[in-house]
Short mmCIF file of C-alpha atoms in Angstrom, two decimals:
data_model
loop_
_atom_site.label_atom_id
_atom_site.label_comp_id
_atom_site.label_asym_id
_atom_site.label_seq_id
_atom_site.Cartn_x
_atom_site.Cartn_y
_atom_site.Cartn_z
CA MET A 191 -5.01 -4.74 -21.33
CA LEU A 192 -4.84 -2.88 -18.02
CA ALA A 193 -6.93 0.36 -18.18
CA ARG A 194 -5.50 3.56 -16.73
CA SER A 195 -7.87 6.20 -15.82
CA ASP A 196 -7.86 10.00 -15.46
CA ARG A 197 -10.47 9.80 -12.66
CA PRO A 198 -10.49 11.87 -10.43
CA ALA A 199 -7.38 13.66 -11.88
CA ASP A 200 -4.80 12.88 -14.41
CA PHE A 201 -2.36 11.09 -12.04
CA ASN A 202 0.90 9.63 -13.35
CA LEU A 203 3.01 7.38 -11.34
CA ASP A 204 6.38 8.81 -12.49
CA ARG A 205 5.34 12.42 -12.10
CA ASP A 206 2.88 12.23 -9.20
CA GLY A 207 3.77 8.97 -7.41
CA ALA A 208 0.33 7.58 -8.01
CA GLU A 209 -1.83 6.21 -10.77
CA LEU A 210 -5.37 4.76 -11.02
CA PHE A 211 -6.22 1.49 -12.69
CA ALA A 212 -10.02 1.71 -13.04
CA GLN A 213 -12.04 -1.46 -12.81
CA ALA A 214 -8.85 -3.52 -12.76
CA LEU A 215 -10.69 -6.37 -10.91
CA ASP A 216 -13.89 -7.67 -12.26
CA GLU A 217 -16.67 -9.07 -9.93
CA PRO A 218 -15.47 -12.71 -10.20
CA ALA A 219 -11.91 -11.64 -9.15
CA LEU A 220 -13.41 -9.43 -6.38
CA VAL A 221 -15.40 -12.42 -5.05
CA ARG A 222 -12.25 -14.66 -5.18
CA LEU A 223 -10.38 -11.95 -3.18
CA GLU A 224 -13.07 -11.61 -0.58
CA ALA A 225 -13.13 -15.34 -0.17
CA ALA A 226 -9.34 -15.37 0.43
CA LEU A 227 -9.72 -12.77 3.08
CA THR A 228 -12.71 -14.17 5.04
CA ALA A 229 -10.47 -16.05 7.45
CA LEU A 230 -8.54 -13.05 8.63
CA PRO A 231 -9.30 -11.49 12.02
CA ILE A 232 -11.58 -8.48 11.90
CA ASP A 233 -10.86 -6.85 15.34
CA THR A 234 -7.86 -4.78 14.48
CA PRO A 235 -7.51 -1.57 12.18
CA GLY A 236 -4.96 -3.20 9.94
CA VAL A 237 -4.52 -6.97 9.56
CA ARG A 238 -1.02 -7.91 8.57
CA ILE A 239 -1.06 -10.99 6.35
CA GLY A 240 1.72 -13.44 6.93
CA GLU A 241 0.74 -16.09 4.44
CA GLU A 242 -2.55 -16.81 2.62
CA PRO A 243 -2.43 -19.43 -0.17
CA LEU A 244 -5.74 -18.26 -1.71
CA LEU A 245 -4.15 -14.82 -2.26
CA LYS A 246 -1.11 -15.98 -4.25
CA PRO A 247 -2.72 -16.35 -7.68
CA LEU A 248 -4.15 -12.88 -7.40
CA LEU A 249 -0.86 -11.27 -6.19
CA GLU A 250 1.60 -12.90 -8.65
CA ILE A 251 2.43 -10.97 -11.77
CA SER A 252 0.31 -13.38 -13.73
CA GLY A 253 -2.71 -12.29 -11.70
CA PRO A 254 -4.75 -9.17 -11.87
CA ILE A 255 -3.11 -7.46 -8.88
CA GLY A 256 0.48 -8.36 -9.47
CA ALA A 257 0.20 -7.44 -13.11
CA ILE A 258 -0.30 -3.82 -12.10
CA ALA A 259 2.80 -3.80 -9.99
CA ALA A 260 4.71 -5.28 -12.92
CA THR A 261 3.77 -2.32 -15.14
CA ALA A 262 5.96 -0.14 -12.85
CA ILE A 263 8.90 -2.19 -11.73
CA GLY A 264 9.02 -5.07 -14.30
CA SER A 265 8.51 -8.81 -14.38
CA ASP A 266 10.63 -9.43 -11.23
CA ALA A 267 8.01 -7.74 -9.04
CA ARG A 268 7.07 -9.82 -6.08
CA PRO A 269 4.61 -9.14 -3.19
CA VAL A 270 6.65 -8.58 0.07
CA ARG A 271 3.94 -7.34 2.45
CA ALA A 272 0.18 -7.25 2.63
CA ILE A 273 -2.19 -5.55 4.97
CA LEU A 274 -6.06 -5.53 5.02
CA PHE A 275 -7.55 -2.25 6.18
CA ASP A 276 -11.20 -2.66 7.10
CA LYS A 277 -12.81 0.47 8.34
CA THR A 278 -16.24 0.22 9.93
CA ALA A 279 -18.43 2.24 12.37
CA GLY A 280 -16.59 0.41 15.23
CA ARG A 281 -13.14 0.81 13.63
CA ASN A 282 -12.98 4.35 12.07
CA TRP A 283 -9.48 5.66 12.42
CA ALA A 284 -7.39 8.40 10.97
CA LEU A 285 -3.67 8.33 10.14
CA GLY A 286 -1.55 11.44 10.06
CA TRP A 287 0.96 12.47 7.30
CA HIS A 288 3.84 10.02 6.96
CA GLN A 289 5.95 7.92 4.63
CA ASP A 290 6.03 4.15 4.81
CA ARG A 291 9.47 3.22 6.10
CA THR A 292 9.54 -0.49 7.02
CA ILE A 293 9.72 -3.77 5.25
CA VAL A 294 8.97 -7.37 6.40
CA VAL A 295 11.94 -9.70 6.40
CA ARG A 296 12.55 -13.43 7.27
CA GLU A 297 14.71 -12.93 10.35
CA ARG A 298 16.52 -10.22 12.24
CA ILE A 299 20.13 -9.82 11.13
CA GLU A 300 22.05 -6.84 12.40
CA ALA A 301 23.42 -4.94 9.37
CA PRO A 302 24.52 -1.32 8.73
CA GLY A 303 21.66 0.87 7.59
CA PHE A 304 18.97 -1.34 8.89
CA GLY A 305 16.89 -0.41 11.96
CA PRO A 306 15.02 0.20 14.14
CA TRP A 307 13.42 -3.21 14.45
CA THR A 308 9.83 -4.22 15.41
CA VAL A 309 7.68 -7.26 15.42
CA LYS A 310 4.05 -6.92 14.46
CA SER A 311 1.56 -9.78 14.27
CA GLY A 312 4.59 -12.16 14.47
CA LEU A 313 6.25 -10.51 11.44
CA VAL A 314 9.72 -9.06 11.66
CA GLN A 315 9.83 -5.52 10.35
CA VAL A 316 12.77 -3.20 9.90
CA GLU A 317 13.54 0.23 8.52
CA PRO A 318 15.88 -0.29 5.53
CA PRO A 319 18.14 2.13 3.67
CA PHE A 320 15.50 4.45 2.01
CA GLU A 321 16.64 3.65 -1.52
CA ILE A 322 15.09 0.23 -1.12
CA LEU A 323 11.71 1.73 -0.44
CA GLU A 324 12.20 4.14 -3.34
CA ARG A 325 12.39 1.20 -5.76
CA MET A 326 9.20 -0.28 -4.41
CA VAL A 327 5.57 0.20 -5.37
CA THR A 328 2.37 -0.26 -3.38
CA VAL A 329 -1.04 -1.35 -4.79
CA ARG A 330 -4.34 -0.64 -2.93
CA VAL A 331 -7.24 -2.79 -4.03
CA HIS A 332 -10.65 -1.34 -3.29
CA LEU A 333 -13.46 -3.70 -2.28
CA ASP A 334 -15.89 -0.83 -1.49
CA GLN A 335 -16.61 2.57 -3.06
CA VAL A 336 -14.41 5.34 -1.62
CA ASP A 337 -15.98 8.81 -2.15
CA ALA A 338 -14.73 11.91 -0.53
CA SER A 339 -16.54 11.02 2.77
CA ASN A 340 -15.52 7.38 2.93
CA ALA A 341 -11.98 7.68 4.19
CA PRO A 342 -10.12 8.28 0.96
CA LEU A 343 -6.35 8.10 0.97
CA ARG A 344 -4.63 11.58 0.95
CA ILE A 345 -1.42 11.97 -0.93
CA VAL A 346 1.03 14.77 -1.67
CA ALA A 347 1.66 14.43 -5.41
CA GLY A 348 5.28 14.30 -6.39
CA SER A 349 6.51 13.80 -2.75
CA HIS A 350 7.99 10.35 -3.78
CA ARG A 351 10.94 12.34 -5.33
CA LEU A 352 11.89 14.05 -2.05
CA GLY A 353 13.76 11.20 -0.37
CA ARG A 354 13.54 10.32 3.29
CA LEU A 355 11.94 13.21 5.13
CA PRO A 356 12.17 14.03 8.87
CA GLU A 357 8.80 13.63 10.52
CA GLY A 358 8.39 17.44 11.07
CA GLU A 359 9.28 18.00 7.43
CA VAL A 360 6.56 15.56 6.21
CA ARG A 361 3.91 17.66 7.80
CA ARG A 362 5.42 20.82 6.39
CA VAL A 363 5.61 19.36 2.83
CA ALA A 364 1.93 18.34 3.07
CA ALA A 365 0.91 21.78 4.22
CA ILE A 366 2.83 23.65 1.46
CA SER A 367 2.22 21.32 -1.41
CA GLY A 368 -1.43 20.44 -0.74
CA GLU A 369 -3.16 17.04 -1.06
CA GLN A 370 -5.10 14.98 -3.43
CA LEU A 371 -7.89 12.63 -2.48
CA CYS A 372 -7.59 9.15 -4.09
CA LEU A 373 -11.22 8.33 -4.77
CA ALA A 374 -12.26 4.84 -5.97
CA GLU A 375 -15.01 2.52 -7.10
CA ARG A 376 -15.23 -1.19 -6.12
CA GLY A 377 -12.72 -3.02 -8.23
CA ASP A 378 -10.48 0.03 -8.77
CA VAL A 379 -6.74 -0.29 -7.88
CA TRP A 380 -4.37 2.54 -7.05
CA LEU A 381 -0.71 2.14 -7.76
CA TYR A 382 1.67 4.20 -5.58
CA ALA A 383 5.34 4.84 -5.16
CA THR A 384 5.86 3.34 -1.63
CA SER A 385 7.73 6.37 -0.54
CA ILE A 386 5.02 8.85 -1.16
CA VAL A 387 3.77 11.08 1.61
CA HIS A 388 0.33 10.08 2.55
CA ALA A 389 -2.44 10.00 5.23
CA SER A 390 -5.94 8.68 5.84
CA LEU A 391 -9.13 10.29 7.01
CA PRO A 392 -11.91 8.61 8.98
CA ALA A 393 -15.07 7.90 7.14
CA HIS A 394 -17.86 10.47 7.97
CA PRO A 395 -20.45 9.20 8.43
CA PRO A 396 -18.81 5.84 9.36
CA ARG A 397 -19.34 3.01 6.97
CA ARG A 398 -17.40 0.08 5.65
CA ARG A 399 -14.26 0.64 3.61
CA ARG A 400 -12.04 -2.36 2.83
CA VAL A 401 -8.72 -1.97 1.10
CA LEU A 402 -6.10 -4.57 0.56
CA GLN A 403 -2.71 -2.96 0.42
CA VAL A 404 0.23 -4.92 -1.04
CA ASP A 405 3.90 -3.86 -1.27
CA TYR A 406 5.94 -5.08 -4.22
CA SER A 407 9.73 -5.09 -4.82
CA ALA A 408 11.83 -6.23 -7.80
CA ASP A 409 14.91 -6.57 -5.65
CA VAL A 410 16.03 -10.10 -5.19
CA ALA A 411 16.54 -9.39 -1.44
CA PRO A 412 17.12 -6.39 0.82
CA TYR A 413 20.72 -7.54 1.10
CA PRO A 414 22.00 -8.94 3.61
CA LEU A 415 18.49 -9.68 4.73
CA ALA A 416 15.82 -11.70 2.98
CA TRP A 417 12.19 -11.00 2.14
CA ARG A 418 9.72 -12.89 4.15
CA GLY A 419 7.33 -12.83 1.25
CA LEU A 420 3.78 -14.01 1.16
#
């Protein structure tokens, strides 16, 4: 059974937009995950993963990562985007307050409510109607310990219920509502509402912090477009 945890606070996905699954991946699963990620480039802050067959058994709902997404959005959950964040002394960035607003699709098809469009690492990305994002969840799998000084994710609890916020309003919400630091041990998995307001700090002092972030949707497709998938 998947173990929920109240460390470091009693987070609840519905209420807060985030929830911790402590030690969701045991050491053999972590080793398999690391092996699946070894072929990825390591010279960019975030590596967008187009397709990696070794990851599929871990990301499907029958696997230890996909099963966590399924607890929130059901058995139709499917991975629709994955990014590896690998902070080191040489790649130690920060990210300001924002909401994730894009999805990865198979091809560009002009449709009302979809846009603007971008292409990153060869993957077609678009900003969809926000209700699509509000039905999604994101999992972050921690391969390294994340204490308060090792670049924890910062979230504004409950902000997933505020809808699409103008950029200036995002910063105001964070300033008024305050933040929570999402601490983790190796093998922990955080589950988030994809639309939550969040940010990231640099590590201080710089040291390695690897996180695999995977977005999940139970929608058949972001109609009239199609998920690219993994």
